[in-house]
Short mmCIF file of C-alpha atoms in Angstrom, two decimals:
data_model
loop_
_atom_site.label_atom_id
_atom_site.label_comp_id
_atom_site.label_asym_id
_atom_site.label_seq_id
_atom_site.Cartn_x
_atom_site.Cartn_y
_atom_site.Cartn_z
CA UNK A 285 -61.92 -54.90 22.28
CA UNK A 286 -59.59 -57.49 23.44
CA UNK A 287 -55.43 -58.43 22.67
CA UNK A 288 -53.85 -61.94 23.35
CA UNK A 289 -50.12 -62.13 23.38
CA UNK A 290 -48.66 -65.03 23.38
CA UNK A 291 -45.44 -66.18 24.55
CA UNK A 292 -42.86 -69.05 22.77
CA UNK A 293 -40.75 -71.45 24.63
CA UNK A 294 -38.34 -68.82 25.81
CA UNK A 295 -38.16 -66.36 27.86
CA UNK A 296 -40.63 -63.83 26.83
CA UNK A 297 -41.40 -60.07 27.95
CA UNK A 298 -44.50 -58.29 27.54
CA UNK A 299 -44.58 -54.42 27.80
CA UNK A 300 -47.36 -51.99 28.10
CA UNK A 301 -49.89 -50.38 30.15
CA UNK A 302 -53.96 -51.57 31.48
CA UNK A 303 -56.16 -49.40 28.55
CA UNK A 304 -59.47 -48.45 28.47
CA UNK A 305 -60.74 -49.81 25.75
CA UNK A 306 -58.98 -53.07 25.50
CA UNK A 307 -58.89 -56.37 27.82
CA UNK A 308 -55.42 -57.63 27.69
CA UNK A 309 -54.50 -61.82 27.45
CA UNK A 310 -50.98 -63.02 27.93
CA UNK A 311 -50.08 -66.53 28.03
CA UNK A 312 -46.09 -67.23 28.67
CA UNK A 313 -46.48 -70.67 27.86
CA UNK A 314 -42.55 -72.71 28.82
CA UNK A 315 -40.50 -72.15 30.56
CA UNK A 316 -42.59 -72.53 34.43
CA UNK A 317 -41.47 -71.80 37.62
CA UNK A 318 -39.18 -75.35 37.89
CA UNK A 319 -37.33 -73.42 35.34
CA UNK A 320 -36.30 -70.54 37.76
CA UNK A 321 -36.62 -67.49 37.40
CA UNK A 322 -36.95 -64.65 35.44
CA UNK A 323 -38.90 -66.75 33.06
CA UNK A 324 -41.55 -64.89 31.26
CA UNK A 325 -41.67 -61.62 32.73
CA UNK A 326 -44.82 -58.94 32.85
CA UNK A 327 -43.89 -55.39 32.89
CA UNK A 328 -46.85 -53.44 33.72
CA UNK A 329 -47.25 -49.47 33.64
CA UNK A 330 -49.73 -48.74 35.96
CA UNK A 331 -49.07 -44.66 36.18
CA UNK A 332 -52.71 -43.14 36.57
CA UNK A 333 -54.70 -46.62 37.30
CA UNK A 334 -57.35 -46.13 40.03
CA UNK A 335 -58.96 -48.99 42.02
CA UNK A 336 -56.35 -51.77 41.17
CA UNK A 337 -56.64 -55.26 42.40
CA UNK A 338 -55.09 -58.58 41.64
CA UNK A 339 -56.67 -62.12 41.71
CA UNK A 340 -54.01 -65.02 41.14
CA UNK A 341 -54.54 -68.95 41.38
CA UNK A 342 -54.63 -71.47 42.10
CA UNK A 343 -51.69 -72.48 39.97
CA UNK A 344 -48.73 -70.02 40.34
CA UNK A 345 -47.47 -68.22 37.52
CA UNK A 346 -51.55 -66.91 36.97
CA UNK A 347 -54.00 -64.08 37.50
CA UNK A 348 -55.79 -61.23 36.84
CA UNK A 349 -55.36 -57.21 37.49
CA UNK A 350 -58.47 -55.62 37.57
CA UNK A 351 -59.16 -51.49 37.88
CA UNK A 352 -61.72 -49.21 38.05
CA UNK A 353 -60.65 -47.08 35.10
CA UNK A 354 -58.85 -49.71 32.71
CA UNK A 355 -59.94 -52.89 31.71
CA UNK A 356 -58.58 -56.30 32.97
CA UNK A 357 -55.43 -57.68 31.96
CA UNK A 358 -55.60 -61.33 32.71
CA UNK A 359 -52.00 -63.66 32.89
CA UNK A 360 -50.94 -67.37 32.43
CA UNK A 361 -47.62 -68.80 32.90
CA UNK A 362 -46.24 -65.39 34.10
CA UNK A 363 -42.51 -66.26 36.07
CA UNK A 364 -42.04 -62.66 36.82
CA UNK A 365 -43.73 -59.50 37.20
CA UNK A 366 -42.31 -55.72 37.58
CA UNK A 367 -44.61 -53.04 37.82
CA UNK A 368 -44.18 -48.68 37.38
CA UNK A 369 -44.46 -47.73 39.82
CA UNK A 370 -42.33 -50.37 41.55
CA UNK A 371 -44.71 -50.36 43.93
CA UNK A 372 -48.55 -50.58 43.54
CA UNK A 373 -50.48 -51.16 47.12
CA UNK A 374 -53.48 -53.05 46.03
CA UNK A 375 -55.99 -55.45 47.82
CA UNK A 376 -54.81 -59.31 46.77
CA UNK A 377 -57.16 -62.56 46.30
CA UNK A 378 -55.98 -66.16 46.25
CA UNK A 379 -58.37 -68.67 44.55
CA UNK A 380 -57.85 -72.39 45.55
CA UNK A 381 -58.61 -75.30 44.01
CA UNK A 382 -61.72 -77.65 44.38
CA UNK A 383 -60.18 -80.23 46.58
CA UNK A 384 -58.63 -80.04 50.01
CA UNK A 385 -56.31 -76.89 50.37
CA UNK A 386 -54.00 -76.62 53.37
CA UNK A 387 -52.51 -73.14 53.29
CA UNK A 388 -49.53 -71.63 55.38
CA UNK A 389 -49.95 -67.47 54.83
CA UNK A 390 -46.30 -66.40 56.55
CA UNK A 391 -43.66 -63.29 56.15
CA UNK A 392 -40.54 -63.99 54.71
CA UNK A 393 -37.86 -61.03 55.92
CA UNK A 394 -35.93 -61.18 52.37
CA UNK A 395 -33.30 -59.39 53.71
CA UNK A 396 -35.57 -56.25 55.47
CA UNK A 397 -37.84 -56.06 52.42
CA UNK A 398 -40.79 -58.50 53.75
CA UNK A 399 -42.69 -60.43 51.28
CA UNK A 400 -45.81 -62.14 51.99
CA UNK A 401 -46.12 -65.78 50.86
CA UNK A 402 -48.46 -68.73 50.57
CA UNK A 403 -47.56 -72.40 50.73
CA UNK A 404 -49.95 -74.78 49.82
CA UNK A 405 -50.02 -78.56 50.71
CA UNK A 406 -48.68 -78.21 54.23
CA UNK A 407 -49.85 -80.77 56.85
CA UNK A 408 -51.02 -78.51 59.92
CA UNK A 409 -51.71 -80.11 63.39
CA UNK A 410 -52.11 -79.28 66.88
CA UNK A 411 -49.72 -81.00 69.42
CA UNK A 412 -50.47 -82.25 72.80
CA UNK A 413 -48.45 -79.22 73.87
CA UNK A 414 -51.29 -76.38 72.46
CA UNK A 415 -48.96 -75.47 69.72
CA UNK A 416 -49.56 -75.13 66.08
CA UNK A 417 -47.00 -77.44 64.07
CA UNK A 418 -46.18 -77.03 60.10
CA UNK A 419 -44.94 -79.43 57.95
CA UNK A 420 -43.92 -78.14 55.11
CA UNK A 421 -42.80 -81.19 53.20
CA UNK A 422 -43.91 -81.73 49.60
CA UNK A 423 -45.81 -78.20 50.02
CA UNK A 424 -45.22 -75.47 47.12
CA UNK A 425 -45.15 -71.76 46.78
CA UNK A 426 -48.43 -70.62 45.03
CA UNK A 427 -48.17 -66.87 46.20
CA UNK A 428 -44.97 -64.52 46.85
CA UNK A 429 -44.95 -60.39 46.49
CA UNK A 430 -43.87 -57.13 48.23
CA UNK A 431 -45.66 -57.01 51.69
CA UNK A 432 -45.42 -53.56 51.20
CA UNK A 433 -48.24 -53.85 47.44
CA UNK A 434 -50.92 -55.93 49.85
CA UNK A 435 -53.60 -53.75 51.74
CA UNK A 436 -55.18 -56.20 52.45
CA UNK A 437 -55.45 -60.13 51.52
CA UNK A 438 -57.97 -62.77 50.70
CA UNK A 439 -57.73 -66.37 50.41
CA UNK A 440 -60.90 -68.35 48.59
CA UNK A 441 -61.03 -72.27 49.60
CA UNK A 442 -63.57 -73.05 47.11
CA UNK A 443 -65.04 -76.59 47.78
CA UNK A 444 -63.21 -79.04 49.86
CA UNK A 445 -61.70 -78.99 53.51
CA UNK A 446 -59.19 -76.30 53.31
CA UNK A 447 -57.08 -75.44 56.12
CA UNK A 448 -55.59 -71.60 56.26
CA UNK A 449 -52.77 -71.21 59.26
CA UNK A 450 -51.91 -67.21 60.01
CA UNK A 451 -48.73 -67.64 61.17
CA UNK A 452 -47.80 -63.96 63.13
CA UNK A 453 -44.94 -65.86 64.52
CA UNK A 454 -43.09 -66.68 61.03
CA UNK A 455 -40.65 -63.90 61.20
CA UNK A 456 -41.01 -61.95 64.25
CA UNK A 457 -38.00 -59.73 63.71
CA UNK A 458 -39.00 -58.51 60.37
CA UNK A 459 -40.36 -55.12 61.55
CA UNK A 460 -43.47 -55.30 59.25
CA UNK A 461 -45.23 -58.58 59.46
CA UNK A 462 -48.74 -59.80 58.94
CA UNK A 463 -49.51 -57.94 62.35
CA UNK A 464 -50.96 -54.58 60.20
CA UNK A 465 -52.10 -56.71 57.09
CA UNK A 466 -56.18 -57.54 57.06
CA UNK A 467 -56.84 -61.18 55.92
CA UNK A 468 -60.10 -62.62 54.70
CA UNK A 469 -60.59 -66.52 54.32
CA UNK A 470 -63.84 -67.51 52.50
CA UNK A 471 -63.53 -71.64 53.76
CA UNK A 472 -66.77 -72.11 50.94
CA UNK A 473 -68.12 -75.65 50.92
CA UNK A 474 -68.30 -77.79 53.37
CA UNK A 475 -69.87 -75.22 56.00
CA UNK A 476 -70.49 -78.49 58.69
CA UNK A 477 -68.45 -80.64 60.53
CA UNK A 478 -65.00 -80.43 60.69
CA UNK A 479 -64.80 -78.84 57.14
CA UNK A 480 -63.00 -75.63 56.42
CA UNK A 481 -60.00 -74.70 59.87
CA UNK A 482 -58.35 -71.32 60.43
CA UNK A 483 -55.44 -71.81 62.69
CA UNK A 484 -53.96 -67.98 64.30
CA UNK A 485 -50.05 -69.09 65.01
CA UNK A 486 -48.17 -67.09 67.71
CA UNK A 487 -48.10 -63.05 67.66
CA UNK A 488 -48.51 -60.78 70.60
CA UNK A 489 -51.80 -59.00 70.81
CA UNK A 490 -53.18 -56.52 73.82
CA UNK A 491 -56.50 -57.41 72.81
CA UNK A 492 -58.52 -59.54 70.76
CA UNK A 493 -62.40 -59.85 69.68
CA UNK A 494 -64.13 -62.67 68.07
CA UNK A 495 -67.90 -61.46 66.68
CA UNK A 496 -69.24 -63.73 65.64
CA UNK A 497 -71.96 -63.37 62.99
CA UNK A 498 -73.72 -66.69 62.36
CA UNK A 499 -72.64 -70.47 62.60
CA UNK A 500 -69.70 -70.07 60.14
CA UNK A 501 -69.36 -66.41 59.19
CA UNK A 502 -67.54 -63.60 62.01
CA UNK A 503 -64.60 -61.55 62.60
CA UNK A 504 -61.55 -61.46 64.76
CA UNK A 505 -60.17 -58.16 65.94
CA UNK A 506 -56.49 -57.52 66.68
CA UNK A 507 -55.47 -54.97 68.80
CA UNK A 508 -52.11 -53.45 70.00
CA UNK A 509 -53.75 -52.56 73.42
CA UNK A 510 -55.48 -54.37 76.13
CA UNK A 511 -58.13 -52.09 76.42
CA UNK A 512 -59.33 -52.60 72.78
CA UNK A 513 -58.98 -48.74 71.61
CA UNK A 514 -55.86 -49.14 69.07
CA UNK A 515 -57.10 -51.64 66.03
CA UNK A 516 -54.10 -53.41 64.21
CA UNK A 517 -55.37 -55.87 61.67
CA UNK A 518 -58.90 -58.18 61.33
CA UNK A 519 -59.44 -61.36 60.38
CA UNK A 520 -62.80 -61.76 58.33
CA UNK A 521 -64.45 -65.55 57.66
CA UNK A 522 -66.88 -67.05 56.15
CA UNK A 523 -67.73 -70.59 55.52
CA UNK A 524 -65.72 -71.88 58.29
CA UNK A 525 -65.76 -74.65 60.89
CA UNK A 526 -63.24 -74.51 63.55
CA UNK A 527 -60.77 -71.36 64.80
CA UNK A 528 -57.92 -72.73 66.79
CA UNK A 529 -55.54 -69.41 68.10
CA UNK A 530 -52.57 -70.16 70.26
CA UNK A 531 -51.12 -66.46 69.83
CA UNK A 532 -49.67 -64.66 73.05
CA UNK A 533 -53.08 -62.41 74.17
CA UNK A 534 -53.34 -60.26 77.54
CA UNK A 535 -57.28 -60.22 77.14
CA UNK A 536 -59.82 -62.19 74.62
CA UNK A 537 -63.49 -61.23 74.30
CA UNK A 538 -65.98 -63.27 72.56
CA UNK A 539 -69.17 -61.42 71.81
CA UNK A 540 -72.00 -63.87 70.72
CA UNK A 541 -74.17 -63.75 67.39
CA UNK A 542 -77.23 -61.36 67.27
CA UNK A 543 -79.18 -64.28 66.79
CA UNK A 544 -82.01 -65.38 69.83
CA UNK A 545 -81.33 -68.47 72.40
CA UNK A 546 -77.69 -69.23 71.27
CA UNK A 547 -76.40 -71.85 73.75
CA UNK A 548 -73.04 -71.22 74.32
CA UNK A 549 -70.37 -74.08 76.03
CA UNK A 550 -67.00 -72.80 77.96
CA UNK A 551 -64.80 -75.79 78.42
CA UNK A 552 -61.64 -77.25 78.09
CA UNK A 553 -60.64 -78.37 74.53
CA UNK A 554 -60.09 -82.16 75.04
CA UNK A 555 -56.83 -82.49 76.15
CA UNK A 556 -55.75 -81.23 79.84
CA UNK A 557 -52.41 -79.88 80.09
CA UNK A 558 -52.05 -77.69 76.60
CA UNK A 559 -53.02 -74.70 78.15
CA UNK A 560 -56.55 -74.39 75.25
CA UNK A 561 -59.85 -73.78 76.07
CA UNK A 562 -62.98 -74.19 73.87
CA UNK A 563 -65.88 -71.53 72.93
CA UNK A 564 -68.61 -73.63 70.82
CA UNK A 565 -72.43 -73.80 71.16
CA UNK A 566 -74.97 -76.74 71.05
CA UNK A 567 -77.28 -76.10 68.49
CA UNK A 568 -74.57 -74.53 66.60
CA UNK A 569 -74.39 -70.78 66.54
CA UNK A 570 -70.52 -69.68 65.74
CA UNK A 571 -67.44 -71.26 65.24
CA UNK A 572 -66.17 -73.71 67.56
CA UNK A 573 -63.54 -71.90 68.74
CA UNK A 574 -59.95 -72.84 70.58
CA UNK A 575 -57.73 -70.18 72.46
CA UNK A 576 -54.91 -70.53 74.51
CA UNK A 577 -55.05 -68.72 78.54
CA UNK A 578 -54.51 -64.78 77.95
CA UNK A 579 -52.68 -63.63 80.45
CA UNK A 580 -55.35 -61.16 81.63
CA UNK A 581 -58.94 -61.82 81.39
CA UNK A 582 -61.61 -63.66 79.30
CA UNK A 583 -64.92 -62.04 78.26
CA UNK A 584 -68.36 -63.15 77.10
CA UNK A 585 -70.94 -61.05 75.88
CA UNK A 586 -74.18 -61.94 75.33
CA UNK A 587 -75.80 -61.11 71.49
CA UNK A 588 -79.21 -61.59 72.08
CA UNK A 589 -81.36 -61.69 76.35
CA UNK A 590 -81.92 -65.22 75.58
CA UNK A 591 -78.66 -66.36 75.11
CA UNK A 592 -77.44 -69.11 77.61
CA UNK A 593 -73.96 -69.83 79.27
CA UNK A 594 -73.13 -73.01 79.92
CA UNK A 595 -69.16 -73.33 81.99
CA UNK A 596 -67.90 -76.97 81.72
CA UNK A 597 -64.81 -78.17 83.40
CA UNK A 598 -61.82 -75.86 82.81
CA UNK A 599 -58.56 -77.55 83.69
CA UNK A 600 -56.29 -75.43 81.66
CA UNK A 601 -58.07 -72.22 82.01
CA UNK A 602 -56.35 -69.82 85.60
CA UNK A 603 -57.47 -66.43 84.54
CA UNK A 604 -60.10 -64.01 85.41
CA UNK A 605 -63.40 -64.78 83.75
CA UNK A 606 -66.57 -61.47 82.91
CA UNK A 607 -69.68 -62.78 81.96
CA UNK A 608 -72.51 -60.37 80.52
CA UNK A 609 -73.30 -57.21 82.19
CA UNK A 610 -75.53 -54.90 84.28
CA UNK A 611 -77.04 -53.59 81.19
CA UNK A 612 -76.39 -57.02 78.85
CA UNK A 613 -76.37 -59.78 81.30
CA UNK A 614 -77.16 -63.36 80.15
CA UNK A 615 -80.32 -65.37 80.61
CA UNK A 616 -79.31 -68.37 82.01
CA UNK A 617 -75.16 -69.11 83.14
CA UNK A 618 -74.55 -72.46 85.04
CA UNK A 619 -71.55 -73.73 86.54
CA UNK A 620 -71.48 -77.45 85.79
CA UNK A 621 -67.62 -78.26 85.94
CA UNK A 622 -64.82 -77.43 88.78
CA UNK A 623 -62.95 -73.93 87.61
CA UNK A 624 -60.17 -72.94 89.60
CA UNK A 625 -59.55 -69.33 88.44
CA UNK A 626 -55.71 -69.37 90.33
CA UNK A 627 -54.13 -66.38 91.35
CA UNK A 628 -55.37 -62.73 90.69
CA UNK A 629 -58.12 -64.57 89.15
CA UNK A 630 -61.62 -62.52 89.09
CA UNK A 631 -64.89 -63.93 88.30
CA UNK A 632 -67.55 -61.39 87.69
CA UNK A 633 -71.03 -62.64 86.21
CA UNK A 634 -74.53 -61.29 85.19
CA UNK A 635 -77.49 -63.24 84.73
CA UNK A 636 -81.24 -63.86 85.24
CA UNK A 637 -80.24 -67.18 86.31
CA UNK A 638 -77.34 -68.38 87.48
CA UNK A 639 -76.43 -71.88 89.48
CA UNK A 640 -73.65 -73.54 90.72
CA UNK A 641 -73.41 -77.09 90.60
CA UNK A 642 -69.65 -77.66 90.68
CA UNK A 643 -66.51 -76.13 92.39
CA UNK A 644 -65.97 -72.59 91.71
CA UNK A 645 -63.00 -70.70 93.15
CA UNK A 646 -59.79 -68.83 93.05
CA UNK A 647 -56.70 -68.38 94.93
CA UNK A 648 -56.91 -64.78 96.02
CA UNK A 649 -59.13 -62.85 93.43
CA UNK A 650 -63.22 -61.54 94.51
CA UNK A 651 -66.04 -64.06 92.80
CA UNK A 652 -69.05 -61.96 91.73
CA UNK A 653 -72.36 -63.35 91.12
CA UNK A 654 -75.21 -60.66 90.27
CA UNK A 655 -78.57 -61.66 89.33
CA UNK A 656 -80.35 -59.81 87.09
CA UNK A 657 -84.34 -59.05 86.75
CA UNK A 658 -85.16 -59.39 83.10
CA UNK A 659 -88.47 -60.61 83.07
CA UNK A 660 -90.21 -59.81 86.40
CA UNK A 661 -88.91 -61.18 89.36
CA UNK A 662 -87.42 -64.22 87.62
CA UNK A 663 -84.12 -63.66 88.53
CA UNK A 664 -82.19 -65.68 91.08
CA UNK A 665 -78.77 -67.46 92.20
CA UNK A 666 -78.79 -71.38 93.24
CA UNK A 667 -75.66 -72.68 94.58
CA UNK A 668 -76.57 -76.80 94.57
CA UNK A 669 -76.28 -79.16 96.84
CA UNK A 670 -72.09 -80.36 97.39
CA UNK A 671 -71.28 -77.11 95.13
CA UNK A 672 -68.40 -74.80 96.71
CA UNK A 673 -68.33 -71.16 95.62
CA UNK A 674 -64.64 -70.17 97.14
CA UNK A 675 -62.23 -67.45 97.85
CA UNK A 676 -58.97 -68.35 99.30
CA UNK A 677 -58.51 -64.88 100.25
CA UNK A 678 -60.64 -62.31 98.03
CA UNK A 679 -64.34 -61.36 98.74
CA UNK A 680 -67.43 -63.54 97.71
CA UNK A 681 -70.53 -61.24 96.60
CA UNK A 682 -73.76 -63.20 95.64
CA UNK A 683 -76.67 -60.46 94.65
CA UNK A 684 -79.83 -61.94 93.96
CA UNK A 685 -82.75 -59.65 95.52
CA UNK A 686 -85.02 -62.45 97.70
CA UNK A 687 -84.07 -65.35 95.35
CA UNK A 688 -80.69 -66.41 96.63
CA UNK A 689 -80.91 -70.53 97.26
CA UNK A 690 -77.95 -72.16 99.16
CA UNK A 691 -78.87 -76.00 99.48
CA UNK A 692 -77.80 -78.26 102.12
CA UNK A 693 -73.97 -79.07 101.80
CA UNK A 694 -73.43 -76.43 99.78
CA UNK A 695 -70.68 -74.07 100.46
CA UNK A 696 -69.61 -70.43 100.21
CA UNK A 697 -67.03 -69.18 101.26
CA UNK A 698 -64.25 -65.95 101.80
CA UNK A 699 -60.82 -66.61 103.73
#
């Protein structure tokens, strides 16, 4: 069976517990959250629920508890809500609305007991510095509760070009911020174009890895470590367009989509100076994808042997760069912009094919080039005509078998 309560014009309470046998309504009605609070306040007992998880929005103030051995107990107009125990850890979804949502997910310290909260109507941008800037003018509240009752959280664009910033940077000294805490952002509708953004704001990471899945759909891996071994937190997507990440990383690695004869792009992001590079692929494959410089390395795995690395101009981009593998290396990788990998920069690469058509080099760090034989014999290394393949004062290896082409003018070089 099923109970509505309804609420008058004043401040209300509701008492009781999620039953069985009965799906619980409550509507507050007046006053709303311009009133302040406490409002109309939900006092839930959840003592011997199982499998509890809340869905609220888009409008604050509404949502629904579900569990796996009670029914649902659905709320409207709620101002404030106390649970027994005080505390109920529970996974949390945010439903937006169907037009444009731009959504700031942050940590507010409240005095050493962190709360996670979710503006909406923010402007986001990214300045000509690489940074990610919030304006939080005109933007509301829709979302605000105990970090410590999220296990994990989910945010639902809907239809429309929502935007979702991360922000790890919010409150740094809070000793419990979104760090630990798994987010999901389903963009929905549009899936093309510019459409549906995640933005990853600051935080310190020792590792992070982007699978990607399929042109919209992936995951991003946090981890504590640089060597990849201790997991923190992971981002999950679907529906999305671009993934812009300016947090403080020591090593990124992308790992393509399973899917055959992705053509992947490595190039600056449009605007020299703001220390972000660009990941995309032309058909598209995965998310476009913007990163600022790690301070260690950048990897690229191949998903599938016919997948195709193409390495544009990288003004922005002085670190050491891994390509494929022995075991996994890439079909085809081509140099077709000047990379400059500065110092302690290492550039180690693996395909069946790989030229050189630009300036390749690095201050004092060894340039690898090993070629591959995936198919036969087909594998060899081409440095073009006016290309230079350069060491300042590291080792240059080239290992290509019989098929190792220098043309005329070309140069290669170890100082």
């Amino acid at each position: 069976g099923g109970a509505t309560l309804n609420g008058g014009d004043d401040n209300d309470t509701f008492n009781f517990a999620p039953q069985a046998t009965t799906t619980f309504n409550v509507n507050g009605n007046p006053p709303v959250f311009s009133d302040g609070p406490p409002g109309d306040t939900l006092n839930l007992t959840l003592t011997g629920v199982t499998g509890a998880a809340l869905s609220v929005g888009p409008v604050r103030g509404d949502g629904q508890y579900t569990f796996s051995n009670r029914n649902s107990v659905t709320y409207e107009s709620i101002e404030t809500i106390a649970t027994t125990p005080a505390v109920v850890p529970m996974p949390v979804t945010y439903n937006g609305t169907g037009g444009d949502d731009n959504l700031w997910l942050r940590i507010d310290n409240n005095g050493g007991d962190p709360r996670l909260e979710l503006l909406a109507g923010v402007t986001i941008s990214v300045t000509g510095g690489g940074a990610i800037d919030i304006d939080d003018t005109g933007s509301s509240i829709v979302d605000s509760r105990l970090l410590s009752g999220v296990t994990s959280y989910t945010v639902n664009g809907l239809a429309g070009n929502d935007q979702l910033v991360i922000d790890y940077g919010y409150a740094p000294d809070s000793g419990d911020d979104l760090a630990a805490t798994d987010v999901t952002f389903n963009g929905g509708d549009p899936t093309t174009g510019l459409g549906d953004a995640l933005f990853v704001k600051e935080g310190t990471f020792g590792k992070v890895v982007y699978n990607y899945t399929d042109a919209n759909s992936g995951n991003i891996e946090n981890y504590s470590d640089d060597a990849g071994t201790s997991l923190q937190s992971t981002i999950t997507y679907t529906g999305l367009e671009p993934i812009t990440n300016t947090g403080t990383l020591t090593n990124i690695e992308f790992n393509l989509p399973a899917s055959a004869d992705t053509q992947a792009i490595l190039e600056d992001d449009g605007t020299t100076g703001n220390t972000l590079s660009r990941l995309r692929s032309n058909p598209v494959a995965f998310e476009q994808t913007d990163f600022a410089n790690p301070t260690g390395s950048v990897t690229i795995n191949r998903g599938a042997a016919t997948d195709d690395l193409t390495v544009n101009a990288l003004p922005d981009f002085d670190r050491s760069l891994r390509i494929g593998g022995m075991s996994a290396p890439l079909d085809e990788v081509s140099f077709a912009g000047d990379v400059n990998l500065g110092t302690g920069g290492v550039l180690d690469v693996y395909g069946t094919q790989i030229g050189v058509a630009a300036t390749v080099s690095t201050d004092d760090g060894n340039l690898t080039l090993t070629a591959v034989d995936q198919a036969g014999g087909a594998e060899h290394i081409e440095v073009q005509a006016g290309a230079v393949f350069r060491s300042a004062s590291g080792d240059v290896t080239l290992r290509a078998g019989d098929n190792l082409y220098l043309r005329d003018s070309s140069t290669v070089e170890a100082t």
